[in-house]
mmCIF file of C-alpha atoms in Angstrom:
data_model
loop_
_atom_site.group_PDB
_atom_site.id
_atom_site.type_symbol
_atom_site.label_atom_id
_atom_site.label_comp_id
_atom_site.label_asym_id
_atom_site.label_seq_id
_atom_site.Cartn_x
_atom_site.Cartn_y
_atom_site.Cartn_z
ATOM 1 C CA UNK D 20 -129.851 71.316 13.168
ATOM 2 C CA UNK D 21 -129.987 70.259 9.628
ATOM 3 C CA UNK D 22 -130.219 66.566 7.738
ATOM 4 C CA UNK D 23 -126.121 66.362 7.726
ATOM 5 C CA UNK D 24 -125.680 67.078 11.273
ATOM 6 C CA UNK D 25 -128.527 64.514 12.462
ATOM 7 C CA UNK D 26 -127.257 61.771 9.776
ATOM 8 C CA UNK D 27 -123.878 62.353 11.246
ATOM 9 C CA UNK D 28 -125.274 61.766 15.145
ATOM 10 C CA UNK D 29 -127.339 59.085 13.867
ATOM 11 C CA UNK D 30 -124.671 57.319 12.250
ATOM 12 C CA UNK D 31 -122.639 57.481 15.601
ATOM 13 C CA UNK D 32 -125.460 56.006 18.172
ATOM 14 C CA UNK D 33 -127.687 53.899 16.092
ATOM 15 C CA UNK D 34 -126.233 50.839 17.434
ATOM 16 C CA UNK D 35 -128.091 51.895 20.615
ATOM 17 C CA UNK D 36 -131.556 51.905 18.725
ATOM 18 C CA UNK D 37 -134.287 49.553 18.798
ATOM 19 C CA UNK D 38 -135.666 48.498 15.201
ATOM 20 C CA UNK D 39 -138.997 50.184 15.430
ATOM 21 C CA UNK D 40 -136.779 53.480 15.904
ATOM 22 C CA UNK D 41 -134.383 53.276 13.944
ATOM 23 C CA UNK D 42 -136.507 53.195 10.722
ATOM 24 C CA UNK D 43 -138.354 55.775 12.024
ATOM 25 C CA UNK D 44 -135.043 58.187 12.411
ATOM 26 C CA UNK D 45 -133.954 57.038 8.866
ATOM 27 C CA UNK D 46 -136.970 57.471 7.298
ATOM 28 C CA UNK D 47 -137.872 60.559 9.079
ATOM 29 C CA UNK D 48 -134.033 61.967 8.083
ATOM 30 C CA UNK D 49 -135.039 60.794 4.554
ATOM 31 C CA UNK D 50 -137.818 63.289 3.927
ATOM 32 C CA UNK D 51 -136.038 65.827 5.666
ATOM 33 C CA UNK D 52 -133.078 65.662 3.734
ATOM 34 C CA UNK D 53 -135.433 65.477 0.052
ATOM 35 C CA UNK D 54 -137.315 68.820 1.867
ATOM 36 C CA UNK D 55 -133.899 70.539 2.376
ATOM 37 C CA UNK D 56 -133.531 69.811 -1.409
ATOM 38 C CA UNK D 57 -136.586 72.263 -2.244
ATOM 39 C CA UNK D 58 -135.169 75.743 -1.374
ATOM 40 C CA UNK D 59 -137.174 77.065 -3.977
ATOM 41 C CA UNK D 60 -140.117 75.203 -3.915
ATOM 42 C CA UNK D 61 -141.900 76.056 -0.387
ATOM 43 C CA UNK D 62 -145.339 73.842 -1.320
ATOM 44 C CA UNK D 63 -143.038 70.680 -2.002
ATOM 45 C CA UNK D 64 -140.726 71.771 0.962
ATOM 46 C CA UNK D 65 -143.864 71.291 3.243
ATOM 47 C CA UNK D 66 -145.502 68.279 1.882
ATOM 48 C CA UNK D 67 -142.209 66.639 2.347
ATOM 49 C CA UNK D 68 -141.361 68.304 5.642
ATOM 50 C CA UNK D 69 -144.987 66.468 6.934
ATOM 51 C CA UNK D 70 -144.454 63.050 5.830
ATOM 52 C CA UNK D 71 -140.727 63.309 7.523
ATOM 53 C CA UNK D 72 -143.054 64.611 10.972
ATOM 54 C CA UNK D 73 -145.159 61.467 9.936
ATOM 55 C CA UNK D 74 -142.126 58.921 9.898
ATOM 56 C CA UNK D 75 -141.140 60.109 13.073
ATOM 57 C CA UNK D 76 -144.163 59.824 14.313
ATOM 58 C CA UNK D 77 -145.429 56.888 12.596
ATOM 59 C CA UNK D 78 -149.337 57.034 13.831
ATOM 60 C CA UNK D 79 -152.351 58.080 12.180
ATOM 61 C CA UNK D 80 -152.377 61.795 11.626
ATOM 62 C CA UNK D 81 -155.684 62.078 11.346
ATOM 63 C CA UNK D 82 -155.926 62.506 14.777
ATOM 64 C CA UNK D 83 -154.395 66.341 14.514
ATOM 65 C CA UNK D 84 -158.576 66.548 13.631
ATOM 66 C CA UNK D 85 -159.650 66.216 17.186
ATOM 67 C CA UNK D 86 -157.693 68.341 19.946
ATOM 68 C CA UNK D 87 -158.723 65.426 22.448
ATOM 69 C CA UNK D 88 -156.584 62.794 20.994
ATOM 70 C CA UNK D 89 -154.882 61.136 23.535
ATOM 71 C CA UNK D 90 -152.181 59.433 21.635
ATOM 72 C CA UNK D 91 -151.104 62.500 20.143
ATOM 73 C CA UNK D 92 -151.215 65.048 23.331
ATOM 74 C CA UNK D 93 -148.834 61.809 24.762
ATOM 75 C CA UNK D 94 -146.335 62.346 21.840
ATOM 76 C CA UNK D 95 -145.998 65.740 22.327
ATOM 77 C CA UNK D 96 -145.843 65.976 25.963
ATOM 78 C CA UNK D 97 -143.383 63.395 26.225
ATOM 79 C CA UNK D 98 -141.176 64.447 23.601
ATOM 80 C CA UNK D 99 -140.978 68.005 25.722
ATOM 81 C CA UNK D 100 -140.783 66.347 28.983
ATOM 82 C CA UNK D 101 -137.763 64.449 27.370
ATOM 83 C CA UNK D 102 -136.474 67.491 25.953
ATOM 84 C CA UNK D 103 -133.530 68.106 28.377
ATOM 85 C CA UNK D 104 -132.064 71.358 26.581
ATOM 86 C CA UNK D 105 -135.271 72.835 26.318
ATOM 87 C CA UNK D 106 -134.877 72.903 22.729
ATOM 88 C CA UNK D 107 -138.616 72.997 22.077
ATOM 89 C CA UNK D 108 -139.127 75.765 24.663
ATOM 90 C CA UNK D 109 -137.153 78.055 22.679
ATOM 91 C CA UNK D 110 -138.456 77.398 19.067
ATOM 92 C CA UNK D 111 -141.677 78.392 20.430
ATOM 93 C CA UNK D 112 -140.916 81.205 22.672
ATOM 94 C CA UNK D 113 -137.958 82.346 21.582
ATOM 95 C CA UNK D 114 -137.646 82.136 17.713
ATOM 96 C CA UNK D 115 -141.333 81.754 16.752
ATOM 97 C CA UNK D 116 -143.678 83.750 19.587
ATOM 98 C CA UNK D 117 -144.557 86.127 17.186
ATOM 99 C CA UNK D 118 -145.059 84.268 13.783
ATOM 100 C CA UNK D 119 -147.204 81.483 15.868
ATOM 101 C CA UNK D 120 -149.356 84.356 16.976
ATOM 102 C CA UNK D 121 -150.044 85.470 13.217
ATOM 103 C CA UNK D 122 -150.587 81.502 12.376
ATOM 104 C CA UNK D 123 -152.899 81.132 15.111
ATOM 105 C CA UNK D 124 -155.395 84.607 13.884
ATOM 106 C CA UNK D 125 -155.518 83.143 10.384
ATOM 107 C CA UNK D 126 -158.380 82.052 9.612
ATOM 108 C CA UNK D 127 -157.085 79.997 6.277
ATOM 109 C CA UNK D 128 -155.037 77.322 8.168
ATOM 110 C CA UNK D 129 -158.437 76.857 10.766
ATOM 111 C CA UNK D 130 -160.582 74.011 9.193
ATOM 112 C CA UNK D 131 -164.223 75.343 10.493
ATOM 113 C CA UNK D 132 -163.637 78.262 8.072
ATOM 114 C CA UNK D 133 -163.417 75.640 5.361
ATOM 115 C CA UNK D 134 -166.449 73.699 6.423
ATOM 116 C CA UNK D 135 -168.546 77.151 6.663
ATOM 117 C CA UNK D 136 -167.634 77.616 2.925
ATOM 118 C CA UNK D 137 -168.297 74.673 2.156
ATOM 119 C CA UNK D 138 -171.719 74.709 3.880
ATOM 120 C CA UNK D 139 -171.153 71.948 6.656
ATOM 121 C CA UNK D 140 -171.055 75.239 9.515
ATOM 122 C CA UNK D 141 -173.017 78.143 9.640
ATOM 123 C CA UNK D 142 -171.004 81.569 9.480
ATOM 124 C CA UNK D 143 -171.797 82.149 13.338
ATOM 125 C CA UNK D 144 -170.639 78.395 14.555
ATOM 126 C CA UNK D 145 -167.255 78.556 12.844
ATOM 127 C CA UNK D 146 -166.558 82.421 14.561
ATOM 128 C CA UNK D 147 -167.748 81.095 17.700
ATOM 129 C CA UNK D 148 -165.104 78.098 17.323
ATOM 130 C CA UNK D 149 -162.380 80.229 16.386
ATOM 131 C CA UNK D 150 -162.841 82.722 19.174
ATOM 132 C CA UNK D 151 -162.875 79.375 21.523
ATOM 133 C CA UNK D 152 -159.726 77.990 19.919
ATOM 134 C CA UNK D 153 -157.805 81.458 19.927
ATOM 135 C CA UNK D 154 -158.682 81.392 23.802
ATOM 136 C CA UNK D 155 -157.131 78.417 24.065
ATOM 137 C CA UNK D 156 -154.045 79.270 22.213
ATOM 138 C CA UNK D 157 -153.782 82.661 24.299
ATOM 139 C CA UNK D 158 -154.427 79.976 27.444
ATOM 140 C CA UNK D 159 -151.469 78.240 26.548
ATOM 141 C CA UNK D 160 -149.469 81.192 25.311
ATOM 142 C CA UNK D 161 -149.964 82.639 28.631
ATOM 143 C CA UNK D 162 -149.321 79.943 30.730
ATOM 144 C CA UNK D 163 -146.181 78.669 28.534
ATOM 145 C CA UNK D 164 -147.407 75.494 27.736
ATOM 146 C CA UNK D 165 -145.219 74.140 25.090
ATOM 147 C CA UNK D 166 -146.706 70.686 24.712
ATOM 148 C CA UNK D 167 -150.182 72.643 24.090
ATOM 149 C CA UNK D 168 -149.220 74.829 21.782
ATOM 150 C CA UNK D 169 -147.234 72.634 19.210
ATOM 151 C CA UNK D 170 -150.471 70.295 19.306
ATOM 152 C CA UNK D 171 -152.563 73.938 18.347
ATOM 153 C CA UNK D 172 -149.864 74.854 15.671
ATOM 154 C CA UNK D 173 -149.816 71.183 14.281
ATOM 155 C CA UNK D 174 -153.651 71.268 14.127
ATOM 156 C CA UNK D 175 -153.297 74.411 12.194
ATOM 157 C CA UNK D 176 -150.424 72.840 9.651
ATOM 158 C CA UNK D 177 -152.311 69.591 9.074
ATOM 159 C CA UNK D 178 -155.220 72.123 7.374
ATOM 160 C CA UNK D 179 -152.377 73.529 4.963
ATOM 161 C CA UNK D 180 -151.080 70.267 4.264
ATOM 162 C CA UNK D 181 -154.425 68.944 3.166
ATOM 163 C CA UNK D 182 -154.821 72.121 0.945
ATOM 164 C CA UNK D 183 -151.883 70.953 -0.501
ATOM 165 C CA UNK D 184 -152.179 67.154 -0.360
ATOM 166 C CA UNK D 185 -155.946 66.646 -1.950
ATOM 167 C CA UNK D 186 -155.739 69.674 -4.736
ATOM 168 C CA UNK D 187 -157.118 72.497 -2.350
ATOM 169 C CA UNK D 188 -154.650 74.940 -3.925
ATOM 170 C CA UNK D 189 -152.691 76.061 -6.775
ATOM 171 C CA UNK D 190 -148.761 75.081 -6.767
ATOM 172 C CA UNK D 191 -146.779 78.431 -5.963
ATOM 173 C CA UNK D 192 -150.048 79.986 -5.519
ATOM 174 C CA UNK D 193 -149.919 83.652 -4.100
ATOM 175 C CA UNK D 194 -153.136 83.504 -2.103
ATOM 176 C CA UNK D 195 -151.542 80.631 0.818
ATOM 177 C CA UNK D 196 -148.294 81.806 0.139
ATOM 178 C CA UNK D 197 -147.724 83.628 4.162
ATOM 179 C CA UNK D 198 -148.947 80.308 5.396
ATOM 180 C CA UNK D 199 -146.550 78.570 3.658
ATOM 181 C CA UNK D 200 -144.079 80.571 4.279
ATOM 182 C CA UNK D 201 -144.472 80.180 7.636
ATOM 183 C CA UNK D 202 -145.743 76.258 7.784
ATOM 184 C CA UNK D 203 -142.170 75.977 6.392
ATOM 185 C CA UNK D 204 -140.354 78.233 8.873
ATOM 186 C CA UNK D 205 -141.795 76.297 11.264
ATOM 187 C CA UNK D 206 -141.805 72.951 10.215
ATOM 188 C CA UNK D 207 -137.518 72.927 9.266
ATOM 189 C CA UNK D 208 -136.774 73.685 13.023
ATOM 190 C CA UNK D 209 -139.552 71.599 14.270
ATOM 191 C CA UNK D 210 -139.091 67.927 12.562
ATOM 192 C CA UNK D 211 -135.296 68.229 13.478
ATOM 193 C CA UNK D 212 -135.642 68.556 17.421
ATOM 194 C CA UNK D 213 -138.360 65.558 16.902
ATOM 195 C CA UNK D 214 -136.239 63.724 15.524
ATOM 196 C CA UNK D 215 -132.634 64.687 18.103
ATOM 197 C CA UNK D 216 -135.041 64.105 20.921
ATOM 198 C CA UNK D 217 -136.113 60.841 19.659
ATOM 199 C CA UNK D 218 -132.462 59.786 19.197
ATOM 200 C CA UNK D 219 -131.643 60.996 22.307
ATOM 201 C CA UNK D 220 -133.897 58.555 24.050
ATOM 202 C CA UNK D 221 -133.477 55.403 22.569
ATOM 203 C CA UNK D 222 -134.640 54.286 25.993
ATOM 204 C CA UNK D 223 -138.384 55.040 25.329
ATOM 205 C CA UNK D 224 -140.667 52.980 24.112
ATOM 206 C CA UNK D 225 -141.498 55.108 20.941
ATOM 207 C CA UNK D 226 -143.950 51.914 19.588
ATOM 208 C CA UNK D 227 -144.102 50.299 16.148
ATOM 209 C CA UNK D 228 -143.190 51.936 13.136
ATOM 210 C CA UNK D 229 -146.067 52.310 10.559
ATOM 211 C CA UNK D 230 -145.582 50.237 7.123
ATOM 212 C CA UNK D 231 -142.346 47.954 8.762
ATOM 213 C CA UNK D 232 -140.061 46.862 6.286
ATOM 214 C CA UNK D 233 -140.906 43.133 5.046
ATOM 215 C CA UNK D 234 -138.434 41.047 4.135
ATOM 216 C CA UNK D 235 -139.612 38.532 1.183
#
């Protein structure tokens, strides 16, 4: 799935959609198609990749901080529960089983390693977090647990995309550049099932969009 099929589908069905989803399908198809614009470019291909996860998803990201966050555990599992072709099932264990298990053992795109250099974490707390988080990936590796492990991989992302976002790194840089590479990867399957799923289910109360359009 790319921008020109989903505009096409969306243009077909979005009769059917309440207003709070349908601006967040066309803004989230927005983004998506500027990120498909940026071949070349991976760091703006990601940055604009995110924002077109954030339209869709249109609630504070900060929560991809805390693994406990309700609302966002909710999105996820009810965006695979809705997922009738089991589209998310085989990004993650048929296309990407491999690169996820690279993203998950680097320690660059795990945010305790950037607290322990910047002196918030001892060296032994941040190890001993990233041994308990790559448990809980291999948890939900081994038990297949989709929902799970997109929130894990997300978690991971949202630490590249604030490298990105507040200055942490160099544009085109060739020290994140296997991250990005594979934040990318990732991120172009991922943002259009989101956003078929969501269109397939114009049923579901998906809640308010963030920023509504105001008519003066």
């Amino acid at each position: 799935m790319d921008f020109k099929s989903l505009k096409s589908k969306q243009r077909e069905i979005r009769n059917k959609f309440s207003d709070n989803l349908g601006l967040r399908v066309h803004r989230a198809l927005s983004w998506l198609e500027k990120s498909e614009q940026c071949n070349d470019d991976q760091d703006s291909q990601l940055i604009f990749l995110w924002i077109a996860f954030n339209a869709a998803y249109a609630q504070d990201t900060e929560v991809l901080r805390h693994t406990e966050s309700e609302a966002f555990s909710l999105f996820i599992a009810k965006l695979v529960e809705l997922d009738e072709s089991n589209k998310l099932y085989n990004l993650i264990w048929a296309e990407f089983s491999s690169s996820v298990r690279v993203l998950l053992d680097n320690q660059y795109v795990y945010q305790p390693f950037w607290d322990y250099q910047n002196g918030k974490l001892t060296e032994q707390e941040w190890k001993e977090r990233f041994a308990k988080a790559k448990v809980a990936a291999n948890n939900a590796l081994s038990s297949k647990r989709t929902d799970l492990l997109v929130a894990i991989i997300l978690q991971r992302l949202y630490t590249l995309r604030n490298q990105l976002i507040h200055g942490g790194a160099t544009w085109q840089s060739s020290a994140n550049r296997s991250q990005i590479r594979d934040g990318v990867a990732f991120l172009s399957k991922l943002v259009p099932i989101i956003v078929d799923i969501m269109m397939d289910n114009p049923q579901v109360l998906w809640g308010s969009a963030n920023y509504p359009v105001v008519k003066e």
